[in-house]
PDB file of C-alpha atoms in Angstrom:
ATOM      1  CA  SER A   1      34.430  65.662   5.761  1.00 45.00           C
ATOM      2  CA  LEU A   2      37.755  64.114   6.801  1.00 43.00           C
ATOM      3  CA  HIS A   3      36.198  62.705   9.944  1.00 48.00           C
ATOM      4  CA  LEU A   4      33.639  60.657   8.025  1.00 52.00           C
ATOM      5  CA  PRO A   5      36.168  58.505   6.088  1.00 54.00           C
ATOM      6  CA  LEU A   6      38.170  58.075   9.288  1.00 56.00           C
ATOM      7  CA  LEU A   7      35.099  56.921  11.168  1.00 62.00           C
ATOM      8  CA  GLN A   8      34.269  54.554   8.335  1.00 61.00           C
ATOM      9  CA  ILE A   9      37.797  53.114   8.436  1.00 60.00           C
ATOM     10  CA  ILE A  10      37.616  52.683  12.210  1.00 63.00           C
ATOM     11  CA  SER A  11      34.180  51.092  11.939  1.00 67.00           C
ATOM     12  CA  ALA A  12      35.366  48.729   9.208  1.00 64.00           C
ATOM     13  CA  THR A  13      38.424  47.798  11.268  1.00 70.00           C
ATOM     14  CA  VAL A  14      36.260  47.060  14.303  1.00 72.00           C
ATOM     15  CA  ASP A  15      33.905  44.964  12.173  1.00 69.00           C
ATOM     16  CA  ASN A  16      36.827  43.040  10.697  1.00 68.00           C
ATOM     17  CA  ASN A  17      38.266  42.383  14.134  1.00 71.00           C
ATOM     18  CA  ARG A  18      34.864  41.260  15.362  1.00 73.00           C
ATOM     19  CA  MET A  19      34.531  38.906  12.393  1.00 70.00           C
ATOM     20  CA  LEU A  20      38.020  37.499  13.020  1.00 71.00           C
ATOM     21  CA  LEU A  21      37.125  36.959  16.671  1.00 77.00           C
ATOM     22  CA  ASP A  22      33.876  35.240  15.692  1.00 70.00           C
ATOM     23  CA  ILE A  23      35.783  33.021  13.273  1.00 68.00           C
ATOM     24  CA  ASP A  24      38.287  32.086  15.974  1.00 72.00           C
ATOM     25  CA  ASN A  25      35.478  31.369  18.414  1.00 72.00           C
ATOM     26  CA  SER A  26      33.716  29.240  15.815  1.00 68.00           C
ATOM     27  CA  LYS A  27      36.920  27.298  15.175  1.00 73.00           C
ATOM     28  CA  MET A  28      37.413  26.723  18.894  1.00 78.00           C
ATOM     29  CA  THR A  29      33.801  25.611  19.259  1.00 72.00           C
ATOM     30  CA  ALA A  30      34.135  23.277  16.286  1.00 70.00           C
ATOM     31  CA  ASP A  31      37.360  21.819  17.682  1.00 73.00           C
ATOM     32  CA  ASP A  32      35.701  21.366  21.061  1.00 75.00           C
ATOM     33  CA  PHE A  33      32.741  19.574  19.508  1.00 72.00           C
ATOM     34  CA  ARG A  34      35.097  17.420  17.446  1.00 76.00           C
ATOM     35  CA  MET A  35      37.062  16.395  20.537  1.00 82.00           C
ATOM     36  CA  LYS A  36      33.857  15.623  22.426  1.00 76.00           C
ATOM     37  CA  TYR A  37      32.605  13.586  19.471  1.00 74.00           C
ATOM     38  CA  GLU A  38      35.835  11.616  19.235  1.00 79.00           C
ATOM     39  CA  ASN A  39      35.857  10.983  22.989  1.00 78.00           C
ATOM     40  CA  GLU A  40      32.239   9.870  22.935  1.00 74.00           C
ATOM     41  CA  LEU A  41      32.955   7.608  19.952  1.00 77.00           C
ATOM     42  CA  VAL A  42      35.796   5.922  21.839  1.00 82.00           C
ATOM     43  CA  ILE A  43      33.599   5.475  24.919  1.00 76.00           C
ATOM     44  CA  ARG A  44      30.741   4.087  22.851  1.00 75.00           C
ATOM     45  CA  GLN A  45      33.034   1.622  21.091  1.00 80.00           C
ATOM     46  CA  THR A  46      34.480   0.561  24.436  1.00 79.00           C
ATOM     47  CA  VAL A  47      31.035   0.028  25.937  1.00 75.00           C
ATOM     48  CA  GLU A  48      29.917  -1.920  22.865  1.00 76.00           C
ATOM     49  CA  ALA A  49      32.994  -4.130  23.143  1.00 80.00           C
ATOM     50  CA  ASP A  50      32.244  -4.631  26.847  1.00 74.00           C
ATOM     51  CA  ILE A  51      28.660  -5.585  26.060  1.00 72.00           C
ATOM     52  CA  ASN A  52      29.767  -8.074  23.421  1.00 77.00           C
ATOM     53  CA  GLY A  53      32.244  -9.615  25.842  1.00 75.00           C
ATOM     54  CA  LEU A  54      29.604  -9.955  28.544  1.00 72.00           C
ATOM     55  CA  ARG A  55      27.151 -11.455  26.079  1.00 75.00           C
ATOM     56  CA  ASN A  56      29.715 -14.107  25.216  1.00 79.00           C
ATOM     57  CA  LEU A  57      29.944 -15.024  28.893  1.00 72.00           C
ATOM     58  CA  MET A  58      26.153 -15.019  29.100  1.00 73.00           C
ATOM     59  CA  ASP A  59      26.067 -17.400  26.132  1.00 77.00           C
ATOM     60  CA  ASP A  60      28.369 -19.712  28.082  1.00 76.00           C
ATOM     61  CA  LEU A  61      26.041 -19.531  31.073  1.00 71.00           C
ATOM     62  CA  THR A  62      23.100 -20.245  28.780  1.00 73.00           C
ATOM     63  CA  LEU A  63      24.868 -23.409  27.640  1.00 80.00           C
ATOM     64  CA  VAL A  64      25.308 -24.372  31.286  1.00 72.00           C
ATOM     65  CA  ARG A  65      21.606 -23.741  31.865  1.00 71.00           C
ATOM     66  CA  SER A  66      20.725 -25.940  28.858  1.00 77.00           C
ATOM     67  CA  SER A  67      22.959 -28.655  30.259  1.00 77.00           C
ATOM     68  CA  LEU A  68      21.156 -28.379  33.600  1.00 71.00           C
ATOM     69  CA  GLU A  69      17.794 -28.711  31.874  1.00 71.00           C
ATOM     70  CA  SER A  70      18.983 -31.795  29.998  1.00 79.00           C
ATOM     71  CA  GLU A  71      20.298 -33.385  33.202  1.00 74.00           C
ATOM     72  CA  LEU A  72      17.021 -32.634  34.974  1.00 69.00           C
ATOM     73  CA  GLU A  73      15.071 -34.317  32.186  1.00 77.00           C
ATOM     74  CA  SER A  74      17.311 -37.356  32.550  1.00 79.00           C
ATOM     75  CA  LEU A  75      16.607 -37.407  36.292  1.00 72.00           C
ATOM     76  CA  LYS A  76      12.878 -37.264  35.629  1.00 73.00           C
ATOM     77  CA  ASP A  77      13.147 -40.181  33.197  1.00 80.00           C
ATOM     78  CA  GLU A  78      15.195 -42.130  35.725  1.00 77.00           C
ATOM     79  CA  LEU A  79      12.576 -41.472  38.404  1.00 72.00           C
ATOM     80  CA  ILE A  80       9.849 -42.774  36.097  1.00 78.00           C
ATOM     81  CA  ALA A  81      11.900 -45.886  35.347  1.00 80.00           C
ATOM     82  CA  LEU A  82      12.519 -46.383  39.072  1.00 75.00           C
ATOM     83  CA  LYS A  83       8.797 -46.251  39.819  1.00 74.00           C
ATOM     84  CA  ARG A  84       8.073 -48.734  37.040  1.00 81.00           C
ATOM     85  CA  ASN A  85      10.656 -51.134  38.426  1.00 79.00           C
ATOM     86  CA  HIS A  86       9.114 -50.763  41.883  1.00 72.00           C
ATOM     87  CA  GLU A  87       5.669 -51.585  40.561  1.00 74.00           C
ATOM     88  CA  GLU A  88       6.941 -54.597  38.606  1.00 79.00           C
ATOM     89  CA  GLU A  89       8.731 -55.980  41.646  1.00 74.00           C
ATOM     90  CA  ILE A  90       5.612 -55.490  43.752  1.00 69.00           C
ATOM     91  CA  ARG A  91       3.498 -57.361  41.225  1.00 76.00           C
ATOM     92  CA  GLN A  92       5.944 -60.242  41.497  1.00 77.00           C
ATOM     93  CA  LEU A  93       5.723 -60.140  45.294  1.00 70.00           C
ATOM     94  CA  GLN A  94       1.928 -60.076  45.107  1.00 65.00           C
ATOM     95  CA  SER A  95       1.943 -63.181  42.930  1.00 75.00           C
ATOM     96  CA  GLN A  96       4.080 -64.948  45.556  1.00 69.00           C
ATOM     97  CA  THR A  97       1.627 -64.058  48.341  1.00 62.00           C
ATOM     98  CA  GLY A  98      -1.460 -65.042  46.371  1.00 57.00           C
ATOM     99  CA  GLY A  99      -2.542 -61.451  45.752  1.00 51.00           C
ATOM    100  CA  ASP A 100      -3.084 -60.602  49.437  1.00 50.00           C
ATOM    101  CA  VAL A 101      -0.689 -57.669  49.357  1.00 46.00           C
ATOM    102  CA  SER A 102      -2.169 -54.501  47.839  1.00 46.00           C
ATOM    103  CA  VAL A 103       0.517 -51.885  48.442  1.00 44.00           C
ATOM    104  CA  GLU A 104       2.747 -50.721  45.579  1.00 43.00           C
ATOM    105  CA  VAL A 105       6.373 -50.497  46.586  1.00 43.00           C
ATOM    106  CA  ASN A 106       9.852 -51.138  45.380  1.00 46.00           C
ATOM    107  CA  ALA A 107      12.550 -53.491  46.592  1.00 43.00           C
ATOM    108  CA  ALA A 108      15.101 -51.175  48.188  1.00 45.00           C
ATOM    109  CA  PRO A 109      16.305 -47.584  47.932  1.00 48.00           C
ATOM    110  CA  GLY A 110      18.467 -47.048  44.887  1.00 51.00           C
ATOM    111  CA  GLU A 111      21.952 -46.376  46.105  1.00 55.00           C
ATOM    112  CA  ASP A 112      23.177 -45.800  42.552  1.00 64.00           C
ATOM    113  CA  LEU A 113      20.576 -43.088  41.972  1.00 60.00           C
ATOM    114  CA  THR A 114      21.488 -41.375  45.226  1.00 63.00           C
ATOM    115  CA  LYS A 115      25.140 -41.334  44.208  1.00 71.00           C
ATOM    116  CA  ILE A 116      24.227 -39.912  40.790  1.00 67.00           C
ATOM    117  CA  LEU A 117      22.192 -37.142  42.410  1.00 64.00           C
ATOM    118  CA  ASN A 118      25.019 -36.247  44.773  1.00 68.00           C
ATOM    119  CA  ASP A 119      27.558 -36.192  41.950  1.00 73.00           C
ATOM    120  CA  LEU A 120      25.296 -34.048  39.782  1.00 68.00           C
ATOM    121  CA  ARG A 121      24.643 -31.619  42.613  1.00 66.00           C
ATOM    122  CA  ASP A 122      28.355 -31.179  43.256  1.00 74.00           C
ATOM    123  CA  GLU A 123      29.067 -30.719  39.549  1.00 73.00           C
ATOM    124  CA  TYR A 124      26.288 -28.155  39.105  1.00 65.00           C
ATOM    125  CA  GLU A 125      27.351 -26.148  42.119  1.00 69.00           C
ATOM    126  CA  GLN A 126      30.970 -26.018  40.963  1.00 78.00           C
ATOM    127  CA  ILE A 127      30.070 -24.981  37.413  1.00 71.00           C
ATOM    128  CA  ILE A 128      27.604 -22.305  38.492  1.00 66.00           C
ATOM    129  CA  GLU A 129      29.901 -20.892  41.162  1.00 72.00           C
ATOM    130  CA  LYS A 130      32.849 -20.770  38.731  1.00 77.00           C
ATOM    131  CA  ASN A 131      30.865 -18.973  36.033  1.00 68.00           C
ATOM    132  CA  ARG A 132      29.254 -16.589  38.486  1.00 68.00           C
ATOM    133  CA  ARG A 133      32.630 -15.647  39.952  1.00 77.00           C
ATOM    134  CA  GLU A 134      34.142 -15.053  36.500  1.00 75.00           C
ATOM    135  CA  VAL A 135      31.221 -12.898  35.387  1.00 67.00           C
ATOM    136  CA  GLU A 136      31.257 -10.823  38.560  1.00 69.00           C
ATOM    137  CA  GLN A 137      35.018 -10.191  38.343  1.00 78.00           C
ATOM    138  CA  TRP A 138      34.910  -9.347  34.642  1.00 72.00           C
ATOM    139  CA  TYR A 139      31.865  -7.135  35.086  1.00 65.00           C
ATOM    140  CA  GLU A 140      33.344  -5.144  37.976  1.00 71.00           C
ATOM    141  CA  VAL A 141      36.534  -4.462  35.987  1.00 74.00           C
ATOM    142  CA  LYS A 142      34.564  -3.289  32.966  1.00 65.00           C
ATOM    143  CA  ILE A 143      32.372  -1.007  35.069  1.00 62.00           C
ATOM    144  CA  GLN A 144      35.474   0.669  36.487  1.00 66.00           C
ATOM    145  CA  GLU A 145      36.959   1.111  33.016  1.00 62.00           C
ATOM    146  CA  VAL A 146      33.772   2.649  31.645  1.00 59.00           C
ATOM    147  CA  ASN A 147      33.393   4.963  34.640  1.00 56.00           C
ATOM    148  CA  GLN A 148      36.961   6.221  34.193  1.00 61.00           C
ATOM    149  CA  GLN A 149      36.360   6.967  30.511  1.00 57.00           C
ATOM    150  CA  VAL A 150      32.996   8.719  30.853  1.00 54.00           C
ATOM    151  CA  THR A 151      33.278  12.511  30.353  1.00 51.00           C
ATOM    152  CA  SER A 152      31.422  15.275  32.174  1.00 50.00           C
ATOM    153  CA  SER A 153      28.794  15.409  29.421  1.00 52.00           C
ATOM    154  CA  SER A 154      25.441  14.553  31.007  1.00 52.00           C
ATOM    155  CA  GLN A 155      24.223  12.909  27.821  1.00 58.00           C
ATOM    156  CA  ASP A 156      27.287  10.671  27.643  1.00 59.00           C
ATOM    157  CA  ILE A 157      26.907   9.707  31.297  1.00 55.00           C
ATOM    158  CA  GLN A 158      23.205   8.973  30.854  1.00 65.00           C
ATOM    159  CA  THR A 159      23.849   6.764  27.822  1.00 64.00           C
ATOM    160  CA  SER A 160      26.555   4.786  29.592  1.00 59.00           C
ATOM    161  CA  SER A 161      24.412   4.491  32.720  1.00 61.00           C
ATOM    162  CA  GLN A 162      21.512   3.064  30.712  1.00 72.00           C
ATOM    163  CA  GLN A 163      23.787   0.517  29.096  1.00 65.00           C
ATOM    164  CA  LEU A 164      25.233  -0.524  32.464  1.00 62.00           C
ATOM    165  CA  THR A 165      21.721  -0.796  33.907  1.00 70.00           C
ATOM    166  CA  GLU A 166      20.728  -3.050  31.030  1.00 70.00           C
ATOM    167  CA  LEU A 167      23.775  -5.230  31.668  1.00 61.00           C
ATOM    168  CA  ARG A 168      22.840  -5.539  35.346  1.00 64.00           C
ATOM    169  CA  ARG A 169      19.273  -6.441  34.399  1.00 73.00           C
ATOM    170  CA  GLU A 170      20.422  -9.142  31.976  1.00 66.00           C
ATOM    171  CA  MET A 171      22.765 -10.620  34.590  1.00 61.00           C
ATOM    172  CA  GLN A 172      20.006 -10.593  37.224  1.00 69.00           C
ATOM    173  CA  ASN A 173      17.610 -12.360  34.834  1.00 68.00           C
ATOM    174  CA  LEU A 174      20.190 -15.038  34.108  1.00 64.00           C
ATOM    175  CA  GLU A 175      20.897 -15.433  37.832  1.00 65.00           C
ATOM    176  CA  ILE A 176      17.167 -15.926  38.477  1.00 72.00           C
ATOM    177  CA  GLU A 177      16.973 -18.560  35.745  1.00 66.00           C
ATOM    178  CA  LEU A 178      19.942 -20.453  37.161  1.00 63.00           C
ATOM    179  CA  GLN A 179      18.441 -20.363  40.665  1.00 71.00           C
ATOM    180  CA  ALA A 180      15.167 -21.690  39.245  1.00 68.00           C
ATOM    181  CA  GLN A 181      17.016 -24.619  37.685  1.00 65.00           C
ATOM    182  CA  LEU A 182      18.736 -25.386  40.997  1.00 65.00           C
ATOM    183  CA  SER A 183      15.383 -25.235  42.776  1.00 71.00           C
ATOM    184  CA  THR A 184      13.850 -27.661  40.273  1.00 66.00           C
ATOM    185  CA  LYS A 185      16.790 -30.044  40.698  1.00 66.00           C
ATOM    186  CA  SER A 186      16.484 -29.879  44.487  1.00 69.00           C
ATOM    187  CA  SER A 187      12.756 -30.589  44.294  1.00 70.00           C
ATOM    188  CA  LEU A 188      13.379 -33.605  42.077  1.00 66.00           C
ATOM    189  CA  GLU A 189      16.025 -34.941  44.457  1.00 66.00           C
ATOM    190  CA  SER A 190      13.559 -34.618  47.346  1.00 73.00           C
ATOM    191  CA  SER A 191      10.916 -36.470  45.339  1.00 70.00           C
ATOM    192  CA  VAL A 192      13.304 -39.338  44.594  1.00 66.00           C
ATOM    193  CA  ALA A 193      14.401 -39.563  48.233  1.00 72.00           C
ATOM    194  CA  GLU A 194      10.801 -39.543  49.456  1.00 77.00           C
ATOM    195  CA  THR A 195       9.823 -42.251  46.960  1.00 71.00           C
ATOM    196  CA  GLU A 196      12.734 -44.474  47.986  1.00 73.00           C
ATOM    197  CA  SER A 197      11.937 -44.044  51.676  1.00 80.00           C
ATOM    198  CA  ARG A 198       8.245 -44.816  51.225  1.00 78.00           C
ATOM    199  CA  TYR A 199       8.913 -47.862  49.056  1.00 75.00           C
ATOM    200  CA  GLY A 200      11.486 -49.129  51.531  1.00 76.00           C
ATOM    201  CA  ARG A 201       9.014 -48.981  54.438  1.00 82.00           C
ATOM    202  CA  MET A 202       6.292 -50.718  52.443  1.00 79.00           C
ATOM    203  CA  LEU A 203       8.751 -53.393  51.319  1.00 78.00           C
ATOM    204  CA  GLN A 204       9.450 -54.273  54.933  1.00 83.00           C
ATOM    205  CA  GLN A 205       5.727 -54.788  55.475  1.00 81.00           C
ATOM    206  CA  ILE A 206       5.468 -57.129  52.475  1.00 78.00           C
ATOM    207  CA  GLN A 207       8.543 -59.107  53.437  1.00 79.00           C
ATOM    208  CA  GLY A 208       7.103 -59.467  56.915  1.00 79.00           C
ATOM    209  CA  GLN A 209       3.883 -60.908  55.485  1.00 79.00           C
ATOM    210  CA  ILE A 210       5.816 -63.269  53.202  1.00 76.00           C
ATOM    211  CA  ASN A 211       7.984 -64.517  56.076  1.00 66.00           C
TER     212      ASN A 211
END
């Protein structure tokens, strides 16, 4: 009969110790989760700040792109005006030759327009190269900072990786758009040069007939 109370006391003591151990383990687990949460919160805030900073730079590049589009529209308008002037001058030449000349040409290649195109090309290339270099340098630094702060948690790494992938995709899209604008500008320059050359050759023919 004495053994039964003793066994009960021992059993209760073991149960109490087990409960205390479970409580300690639960506290350690809770502390571990809290630390992981706080670390992940810091990383997330850092990544969000990085994204906002990059978006600001992208906004600047978007302004540059808008400026390029505006300049290209101006070039198109100038090309139209140049063609109109060519046609008007040819009509005047035709009236001098009694209408025998049927070609439509302009007086001489526009040196001013060529200079404008060269100046614009240099300006565009400098602006785009400067912005691209700044974005690449800033982006590489931020990638290193994020990589250093990412913990061993696979979920944290996956989240950060997705955000970095999205950043790369946005930068690539903007790069493609800028290249498209440069291509359009180059095509317009070629069109102007070809028009000037063709009109110049035809003008020589008319002047030869007049003389």
